[in-house]
Short mmCIF file of N, CA and C in Angstrom, two decimals:
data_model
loop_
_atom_site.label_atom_id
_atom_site.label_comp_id
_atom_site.label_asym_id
_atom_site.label_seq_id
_atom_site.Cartn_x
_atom_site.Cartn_y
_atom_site.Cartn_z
N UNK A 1 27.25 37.52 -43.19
CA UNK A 1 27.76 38.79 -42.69
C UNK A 1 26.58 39.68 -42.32
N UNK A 2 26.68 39.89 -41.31
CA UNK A 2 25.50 41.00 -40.55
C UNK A 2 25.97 42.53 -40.70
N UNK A 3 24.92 43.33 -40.65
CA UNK A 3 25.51 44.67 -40.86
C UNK A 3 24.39 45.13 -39.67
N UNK A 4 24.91 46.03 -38.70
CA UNK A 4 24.78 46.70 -37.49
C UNK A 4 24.40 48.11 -37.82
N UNK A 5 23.66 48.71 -37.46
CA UNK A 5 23.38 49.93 -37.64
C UNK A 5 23.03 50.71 -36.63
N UNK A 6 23.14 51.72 -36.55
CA UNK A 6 23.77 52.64 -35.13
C UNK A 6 23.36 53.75 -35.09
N UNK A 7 22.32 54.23 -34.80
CA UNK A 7 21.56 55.65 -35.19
C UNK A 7 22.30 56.72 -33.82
N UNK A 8 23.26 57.31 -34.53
CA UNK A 8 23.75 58.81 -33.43
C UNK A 8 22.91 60.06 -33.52
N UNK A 9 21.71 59.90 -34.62
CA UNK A 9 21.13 61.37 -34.69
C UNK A 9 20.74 61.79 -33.45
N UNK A 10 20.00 61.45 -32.19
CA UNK A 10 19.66 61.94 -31.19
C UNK A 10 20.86 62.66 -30.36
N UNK A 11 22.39 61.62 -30.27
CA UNK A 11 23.20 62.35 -29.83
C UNK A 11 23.38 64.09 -30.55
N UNK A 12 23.55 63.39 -32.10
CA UNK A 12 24.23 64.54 -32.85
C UNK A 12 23.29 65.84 -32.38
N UNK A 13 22.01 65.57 -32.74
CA UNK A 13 20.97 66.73 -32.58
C UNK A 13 21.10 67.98 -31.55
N UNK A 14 21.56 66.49 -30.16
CA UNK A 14 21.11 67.32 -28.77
C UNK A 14 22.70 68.56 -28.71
N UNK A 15 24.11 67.63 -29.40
CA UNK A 15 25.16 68.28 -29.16
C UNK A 15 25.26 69.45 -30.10
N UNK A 16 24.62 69.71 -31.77
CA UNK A 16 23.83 70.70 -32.21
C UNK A 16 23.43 72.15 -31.88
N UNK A 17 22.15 71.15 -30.97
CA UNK A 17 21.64 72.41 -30.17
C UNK A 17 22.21 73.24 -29.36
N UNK A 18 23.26 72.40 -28.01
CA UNK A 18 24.42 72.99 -27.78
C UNK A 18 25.42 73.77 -28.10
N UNK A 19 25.89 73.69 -29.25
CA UNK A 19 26.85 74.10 -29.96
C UNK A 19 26.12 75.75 -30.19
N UNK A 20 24.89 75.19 -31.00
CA UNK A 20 24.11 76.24 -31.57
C UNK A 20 24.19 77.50 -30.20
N UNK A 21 23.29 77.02 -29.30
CA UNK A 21 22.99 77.86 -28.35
C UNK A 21 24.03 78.89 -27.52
N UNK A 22 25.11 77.70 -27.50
CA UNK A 22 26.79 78.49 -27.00
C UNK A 22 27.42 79.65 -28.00
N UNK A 23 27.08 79.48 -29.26
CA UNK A 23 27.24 80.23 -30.58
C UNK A 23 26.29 81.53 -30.14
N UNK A 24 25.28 80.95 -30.15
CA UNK A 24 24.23 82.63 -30.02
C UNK A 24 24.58 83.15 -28.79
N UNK A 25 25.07 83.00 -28.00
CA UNK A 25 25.13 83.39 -26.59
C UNK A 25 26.75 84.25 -26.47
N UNK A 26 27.54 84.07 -26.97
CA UNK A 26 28.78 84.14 -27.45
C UNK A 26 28.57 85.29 -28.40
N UNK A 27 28.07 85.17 -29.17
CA UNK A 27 27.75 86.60 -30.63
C UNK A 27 26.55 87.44 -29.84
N UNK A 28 25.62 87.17 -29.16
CA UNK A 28 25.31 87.89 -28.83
C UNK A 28 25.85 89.13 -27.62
N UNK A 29 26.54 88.65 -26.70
CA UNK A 29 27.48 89.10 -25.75
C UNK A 29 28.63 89.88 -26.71
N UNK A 30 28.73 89.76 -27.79
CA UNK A 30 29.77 90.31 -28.60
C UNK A 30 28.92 92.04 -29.36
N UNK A 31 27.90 91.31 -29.52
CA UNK A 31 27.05 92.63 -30.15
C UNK A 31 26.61 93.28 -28.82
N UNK A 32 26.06 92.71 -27.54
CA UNK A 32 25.68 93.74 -27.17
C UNK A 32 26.55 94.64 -26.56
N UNK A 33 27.76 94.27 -26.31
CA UNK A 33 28.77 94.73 -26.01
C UNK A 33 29.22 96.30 -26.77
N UNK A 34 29.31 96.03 -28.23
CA UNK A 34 29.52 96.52 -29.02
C UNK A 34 28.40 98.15 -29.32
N UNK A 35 27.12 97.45 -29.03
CA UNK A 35 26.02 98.81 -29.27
C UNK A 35 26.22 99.26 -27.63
N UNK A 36 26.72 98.54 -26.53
CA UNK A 36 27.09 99.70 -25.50
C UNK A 36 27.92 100.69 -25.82
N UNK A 37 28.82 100.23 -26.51
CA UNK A 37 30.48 100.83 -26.94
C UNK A 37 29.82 101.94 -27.74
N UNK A 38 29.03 102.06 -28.70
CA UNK A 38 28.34 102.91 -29.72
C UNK A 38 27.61 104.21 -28.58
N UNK A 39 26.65 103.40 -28.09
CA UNK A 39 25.90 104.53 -26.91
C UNK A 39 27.09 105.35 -26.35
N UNK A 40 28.19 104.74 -25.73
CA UNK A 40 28.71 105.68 -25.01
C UNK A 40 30.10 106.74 -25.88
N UNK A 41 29.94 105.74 -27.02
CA UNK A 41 30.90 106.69 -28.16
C UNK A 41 30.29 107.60 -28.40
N UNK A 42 29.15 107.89 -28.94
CA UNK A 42 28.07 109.06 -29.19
C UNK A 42 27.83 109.95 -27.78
N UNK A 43 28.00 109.85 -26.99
CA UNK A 43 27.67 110.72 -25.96
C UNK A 43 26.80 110.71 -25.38
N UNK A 44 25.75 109.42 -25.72
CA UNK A 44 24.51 109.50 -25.17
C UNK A 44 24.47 108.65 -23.93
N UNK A 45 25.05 109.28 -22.53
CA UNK A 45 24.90 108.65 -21.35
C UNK A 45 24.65 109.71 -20.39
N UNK A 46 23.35 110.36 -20.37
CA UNK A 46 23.43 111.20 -19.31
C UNK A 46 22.43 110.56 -17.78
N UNK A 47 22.08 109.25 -17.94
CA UNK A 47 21.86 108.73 -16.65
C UNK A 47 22.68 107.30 -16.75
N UNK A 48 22.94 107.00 -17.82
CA UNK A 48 23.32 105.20 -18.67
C UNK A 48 22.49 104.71 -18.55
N UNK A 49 20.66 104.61 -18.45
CA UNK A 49 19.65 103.79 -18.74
C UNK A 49 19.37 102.90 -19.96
N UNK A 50 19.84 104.44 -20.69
CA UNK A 50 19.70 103.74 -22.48
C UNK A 50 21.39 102.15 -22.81
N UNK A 51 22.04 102.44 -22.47
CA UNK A 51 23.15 102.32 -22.69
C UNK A 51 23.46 100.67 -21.53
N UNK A 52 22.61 100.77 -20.58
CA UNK A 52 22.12 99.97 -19.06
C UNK A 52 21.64 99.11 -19.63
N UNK A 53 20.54 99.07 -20.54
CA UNK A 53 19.54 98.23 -20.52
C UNK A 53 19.63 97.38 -21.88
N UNK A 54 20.45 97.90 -22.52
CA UNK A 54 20.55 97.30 -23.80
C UNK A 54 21.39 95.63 -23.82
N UNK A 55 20.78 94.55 -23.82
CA UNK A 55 20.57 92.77 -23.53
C UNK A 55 20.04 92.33 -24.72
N UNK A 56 20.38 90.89 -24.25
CA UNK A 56 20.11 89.82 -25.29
C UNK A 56 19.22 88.84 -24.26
N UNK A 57 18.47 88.23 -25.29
CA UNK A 57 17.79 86.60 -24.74
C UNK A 57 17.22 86.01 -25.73
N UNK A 58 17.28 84.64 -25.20
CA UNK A 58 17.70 83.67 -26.20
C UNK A 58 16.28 83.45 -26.55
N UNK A 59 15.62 82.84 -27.60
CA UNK A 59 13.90 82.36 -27.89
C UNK A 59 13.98 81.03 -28.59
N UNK A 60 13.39 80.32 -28.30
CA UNK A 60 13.42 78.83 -28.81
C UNK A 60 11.81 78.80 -29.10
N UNK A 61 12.05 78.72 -30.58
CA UNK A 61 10.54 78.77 -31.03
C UNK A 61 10.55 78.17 -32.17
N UNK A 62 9.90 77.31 -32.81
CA UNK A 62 9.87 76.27 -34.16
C UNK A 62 9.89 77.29 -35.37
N UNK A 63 9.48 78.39 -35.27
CA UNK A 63 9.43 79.05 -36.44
C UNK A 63 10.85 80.14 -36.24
N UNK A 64 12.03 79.46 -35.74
CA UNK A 64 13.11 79.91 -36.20
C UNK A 64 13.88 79.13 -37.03
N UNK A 65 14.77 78.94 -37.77
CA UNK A 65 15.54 78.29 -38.09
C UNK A 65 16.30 77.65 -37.04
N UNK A 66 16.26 75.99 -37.18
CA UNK A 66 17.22 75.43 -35.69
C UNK A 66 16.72 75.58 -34.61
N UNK A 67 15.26 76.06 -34.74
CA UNK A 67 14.47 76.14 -33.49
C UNK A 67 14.66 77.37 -32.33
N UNK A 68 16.08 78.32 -32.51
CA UNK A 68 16.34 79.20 -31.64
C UNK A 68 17.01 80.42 -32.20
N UNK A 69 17.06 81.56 -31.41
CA UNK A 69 17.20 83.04 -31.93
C UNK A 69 17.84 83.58 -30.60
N UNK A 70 18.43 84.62 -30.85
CA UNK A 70 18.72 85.57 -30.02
C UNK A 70 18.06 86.76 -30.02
N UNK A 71 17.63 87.93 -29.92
CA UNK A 71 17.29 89.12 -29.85
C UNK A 71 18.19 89.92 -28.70
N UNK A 72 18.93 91.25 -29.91
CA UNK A 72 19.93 91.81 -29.29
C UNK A 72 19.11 92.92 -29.23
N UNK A 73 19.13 93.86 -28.23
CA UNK A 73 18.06 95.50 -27.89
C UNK A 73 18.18 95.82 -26.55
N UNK A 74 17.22 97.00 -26.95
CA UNK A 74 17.17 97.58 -25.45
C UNK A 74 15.31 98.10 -25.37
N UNK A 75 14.98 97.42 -23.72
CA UNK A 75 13.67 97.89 -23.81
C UNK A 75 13.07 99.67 -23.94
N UNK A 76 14.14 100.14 -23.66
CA UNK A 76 14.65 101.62 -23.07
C UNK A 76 13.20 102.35 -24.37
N UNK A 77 12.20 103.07 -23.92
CA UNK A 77 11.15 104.05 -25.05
C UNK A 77 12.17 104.75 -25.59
N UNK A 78 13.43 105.85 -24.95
CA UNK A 78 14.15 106.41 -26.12
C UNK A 78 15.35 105.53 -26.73
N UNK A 79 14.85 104.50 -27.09
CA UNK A 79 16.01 103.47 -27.76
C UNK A 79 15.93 103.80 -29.08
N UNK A 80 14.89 103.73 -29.76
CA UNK A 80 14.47 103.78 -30.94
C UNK A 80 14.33 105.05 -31.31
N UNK A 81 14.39 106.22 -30.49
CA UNK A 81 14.71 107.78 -31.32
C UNK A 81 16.20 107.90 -31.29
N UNK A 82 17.04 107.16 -30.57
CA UNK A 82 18.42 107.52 -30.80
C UNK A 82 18.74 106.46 -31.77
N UNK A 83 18.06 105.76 -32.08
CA UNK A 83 19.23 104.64 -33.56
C UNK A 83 18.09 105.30 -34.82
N UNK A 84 16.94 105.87 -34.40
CA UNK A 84 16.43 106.34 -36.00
C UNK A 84 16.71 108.27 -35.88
N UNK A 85 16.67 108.58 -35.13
CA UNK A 85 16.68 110.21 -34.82
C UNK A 85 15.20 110.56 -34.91
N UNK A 86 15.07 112.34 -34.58
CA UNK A 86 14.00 112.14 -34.85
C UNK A 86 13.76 114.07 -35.12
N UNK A 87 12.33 114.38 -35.33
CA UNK A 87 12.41 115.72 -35.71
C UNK A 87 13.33 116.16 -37.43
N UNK A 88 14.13 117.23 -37.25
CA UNK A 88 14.49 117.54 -38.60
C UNK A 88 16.09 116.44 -38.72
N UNK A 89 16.32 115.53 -38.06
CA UNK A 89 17.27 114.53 -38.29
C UNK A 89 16.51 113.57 -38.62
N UNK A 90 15.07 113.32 -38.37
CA UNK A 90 14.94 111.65 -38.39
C UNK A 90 15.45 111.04 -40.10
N UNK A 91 15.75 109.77 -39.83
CA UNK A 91 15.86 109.01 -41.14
C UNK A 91 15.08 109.45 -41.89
N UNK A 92 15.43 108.80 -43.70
CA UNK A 92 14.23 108.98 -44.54
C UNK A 92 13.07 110.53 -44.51
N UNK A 93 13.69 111.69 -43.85
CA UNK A 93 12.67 112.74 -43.84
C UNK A 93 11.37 112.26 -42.72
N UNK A 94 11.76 111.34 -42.41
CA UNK A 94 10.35 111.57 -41.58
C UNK A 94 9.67 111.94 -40.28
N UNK A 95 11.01 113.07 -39.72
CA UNK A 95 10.35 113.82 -38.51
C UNK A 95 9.40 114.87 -38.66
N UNK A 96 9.35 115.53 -37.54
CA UNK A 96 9.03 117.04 -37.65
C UNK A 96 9.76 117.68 -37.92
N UNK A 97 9.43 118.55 -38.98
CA UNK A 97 10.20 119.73 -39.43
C UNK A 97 9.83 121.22 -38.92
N UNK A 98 10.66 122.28 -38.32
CA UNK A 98 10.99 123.51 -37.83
C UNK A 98 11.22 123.56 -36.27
N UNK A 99 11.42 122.27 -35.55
CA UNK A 99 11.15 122.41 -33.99
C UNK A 99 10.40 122.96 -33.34
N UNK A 100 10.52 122.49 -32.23
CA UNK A 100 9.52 122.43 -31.28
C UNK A 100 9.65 122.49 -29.54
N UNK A 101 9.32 122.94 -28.80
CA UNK A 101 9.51 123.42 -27.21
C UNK A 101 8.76 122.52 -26.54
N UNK A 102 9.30 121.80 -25.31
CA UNK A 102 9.06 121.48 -24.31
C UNK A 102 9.24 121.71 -22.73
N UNK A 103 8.91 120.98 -22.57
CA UNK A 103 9.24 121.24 -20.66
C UNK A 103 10.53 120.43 -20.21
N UNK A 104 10.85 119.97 -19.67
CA UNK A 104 11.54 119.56 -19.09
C UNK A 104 11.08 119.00 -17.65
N UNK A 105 10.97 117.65 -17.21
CA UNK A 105 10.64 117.63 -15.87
C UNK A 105 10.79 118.09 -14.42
N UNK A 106 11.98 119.65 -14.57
CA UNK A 106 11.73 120.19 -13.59
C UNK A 106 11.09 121.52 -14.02
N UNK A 107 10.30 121.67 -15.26
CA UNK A 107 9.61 122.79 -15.71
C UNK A 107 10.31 123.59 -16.42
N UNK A 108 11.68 123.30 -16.93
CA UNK A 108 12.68 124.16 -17.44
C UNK A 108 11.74 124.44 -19.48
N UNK A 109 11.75 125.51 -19.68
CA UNK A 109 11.28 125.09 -21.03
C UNK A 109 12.58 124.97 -22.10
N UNK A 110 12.28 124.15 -23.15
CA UNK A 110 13.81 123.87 -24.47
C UNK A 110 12.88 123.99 -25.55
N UNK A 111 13.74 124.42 -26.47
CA UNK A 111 13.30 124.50 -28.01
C UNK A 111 14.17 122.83 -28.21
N UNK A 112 13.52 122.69 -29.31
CA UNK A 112 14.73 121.66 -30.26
C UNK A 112 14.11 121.50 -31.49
N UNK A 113 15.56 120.89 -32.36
CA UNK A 113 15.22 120.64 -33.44
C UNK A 113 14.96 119.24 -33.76
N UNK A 114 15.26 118.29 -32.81
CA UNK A 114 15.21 116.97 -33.15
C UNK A 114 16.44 116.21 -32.95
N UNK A 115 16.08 114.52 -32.90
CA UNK A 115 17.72 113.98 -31.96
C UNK A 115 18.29 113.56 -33.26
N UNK A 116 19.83 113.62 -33.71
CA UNK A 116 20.40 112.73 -34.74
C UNK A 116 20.65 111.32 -34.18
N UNK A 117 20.32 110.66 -35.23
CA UNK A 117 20.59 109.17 -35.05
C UNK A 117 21.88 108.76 -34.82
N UNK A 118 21.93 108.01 -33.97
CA UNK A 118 23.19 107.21 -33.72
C UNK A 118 23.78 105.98 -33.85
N UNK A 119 22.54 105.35 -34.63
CA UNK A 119 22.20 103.26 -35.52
C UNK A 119 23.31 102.81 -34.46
N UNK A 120 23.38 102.66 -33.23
CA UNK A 120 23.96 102.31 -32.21
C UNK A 120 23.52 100.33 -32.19
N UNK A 121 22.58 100.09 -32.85
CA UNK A 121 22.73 98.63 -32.93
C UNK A 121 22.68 98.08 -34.11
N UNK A 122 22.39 99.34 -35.10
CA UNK A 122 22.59 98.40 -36.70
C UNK A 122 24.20 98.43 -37.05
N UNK A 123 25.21 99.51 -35.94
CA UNK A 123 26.14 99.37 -36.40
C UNK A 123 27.40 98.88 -35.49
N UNK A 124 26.43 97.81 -34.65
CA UNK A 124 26.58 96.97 -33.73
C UNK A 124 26.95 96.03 -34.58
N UNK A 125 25.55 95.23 -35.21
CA UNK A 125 25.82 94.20 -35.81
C UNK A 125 26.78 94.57 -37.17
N UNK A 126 26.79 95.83 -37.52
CA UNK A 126 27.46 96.11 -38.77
C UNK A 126 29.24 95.90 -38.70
N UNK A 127 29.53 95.81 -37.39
CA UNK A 127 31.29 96.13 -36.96
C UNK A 127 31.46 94.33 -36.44
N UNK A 128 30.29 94.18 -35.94
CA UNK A 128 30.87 92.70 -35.42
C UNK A 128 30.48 91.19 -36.56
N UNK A 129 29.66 91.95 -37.48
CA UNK A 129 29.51 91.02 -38.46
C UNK A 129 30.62 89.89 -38.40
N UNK A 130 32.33 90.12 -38.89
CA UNK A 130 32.74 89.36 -39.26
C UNK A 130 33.62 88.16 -37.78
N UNK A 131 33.54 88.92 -36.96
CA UNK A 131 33.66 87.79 -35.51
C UNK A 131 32.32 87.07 -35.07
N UNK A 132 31.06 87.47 -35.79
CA UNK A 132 30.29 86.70 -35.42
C UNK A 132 30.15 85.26 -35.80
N UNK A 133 30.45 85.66 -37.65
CA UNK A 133 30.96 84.72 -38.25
C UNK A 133 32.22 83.53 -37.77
N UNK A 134 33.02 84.38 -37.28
CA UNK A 134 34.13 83.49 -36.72
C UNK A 134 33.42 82.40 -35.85
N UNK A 135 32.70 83.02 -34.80
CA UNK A 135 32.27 82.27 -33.71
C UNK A 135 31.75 81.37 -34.09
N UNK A 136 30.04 81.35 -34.88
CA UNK A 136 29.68 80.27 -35.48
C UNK A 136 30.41 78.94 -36.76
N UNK A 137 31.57 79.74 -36.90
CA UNK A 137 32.54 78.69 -37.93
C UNK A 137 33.02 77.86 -36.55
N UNK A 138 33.50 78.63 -35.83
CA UNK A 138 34.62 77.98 -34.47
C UNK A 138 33.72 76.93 -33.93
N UNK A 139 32.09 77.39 -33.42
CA UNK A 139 31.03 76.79 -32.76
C UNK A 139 30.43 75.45 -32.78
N UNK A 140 29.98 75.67 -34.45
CA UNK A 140 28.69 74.76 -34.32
C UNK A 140 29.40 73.33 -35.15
N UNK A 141 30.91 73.14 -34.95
CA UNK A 141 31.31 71.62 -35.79
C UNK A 141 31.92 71.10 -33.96
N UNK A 142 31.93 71.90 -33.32
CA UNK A 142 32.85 71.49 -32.00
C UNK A 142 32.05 69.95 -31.31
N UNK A 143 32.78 69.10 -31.57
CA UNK A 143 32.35 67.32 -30.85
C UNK A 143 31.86 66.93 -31.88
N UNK A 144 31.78 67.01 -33.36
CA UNK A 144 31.78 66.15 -34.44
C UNK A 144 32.74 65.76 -35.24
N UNK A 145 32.77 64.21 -34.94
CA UNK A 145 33.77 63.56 -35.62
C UNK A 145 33.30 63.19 -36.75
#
């Protein structure tokens, strides 16, 4: 009696990665969706740049787990004063405290006190947590028998 042996790991791997990648691509489109929904719940759209630019892309790099990642953000410079605030709102105490005057780019001058935070992507991932989960349960067994 002979015994045959049949190595599927290369299939399994490559359909894996697939699975995997359709998973991140899927949750990510779900979150970024979601921190748009946040930007424009808060009020913060007075050109939609911030709110425009906020994407995902995928990184395939060995020092991820499974070899690949998503990164959900926005390149936008005021991205990061509207999810931490800043001045006498910032997180943790750590703006400026008593405000402060600027210009305005058509020379207009403003006082302010500082922007309140709006965690527009921590509470991105914080609302979609449990469909993300779904997705990757639904995802990563799909074509294994």
């Amino acid at each position: 009696m002979a015994i045959k042996y049949e190595n599927n790991f290369p299939a399994v791997e490559k359909l894996l990665d697939s699975n995997v990648e359709r998973a991140l691509i899927a949750s990510s489109e779900l979150v970024r969706s979601q921190a748009k929904t946040n930007v424009t719940a808060a009020g913060r759209v007075d050109t939609g740049k911030l709110r425009d630019d906020i994407n995902y892309k995928l990184v395939k790099d060995s020092g991820y787990s499974g070899g690949m990642a998503s990164q959900v953000g926005s390149p936008d410079k005021h991205a990061i004063y509207n999810e931490f605030g800043t001045g006498e709102f910032a997180e943790n105490g750590a703006g400026r405290k008593g405000g402060w005057f600027y210009r305005a780019a058509d020379g207009t001058p403003h006082f302010t006190k500082g922007l309140k935070p709006i965690k527009f992507m921590r509470n991105a991932f914080r609302d979609t947590k449990q469909e993300v989960q779904n997705i990757y349960q639904q995802e990563l067994g799909k074509g294994i028998k």
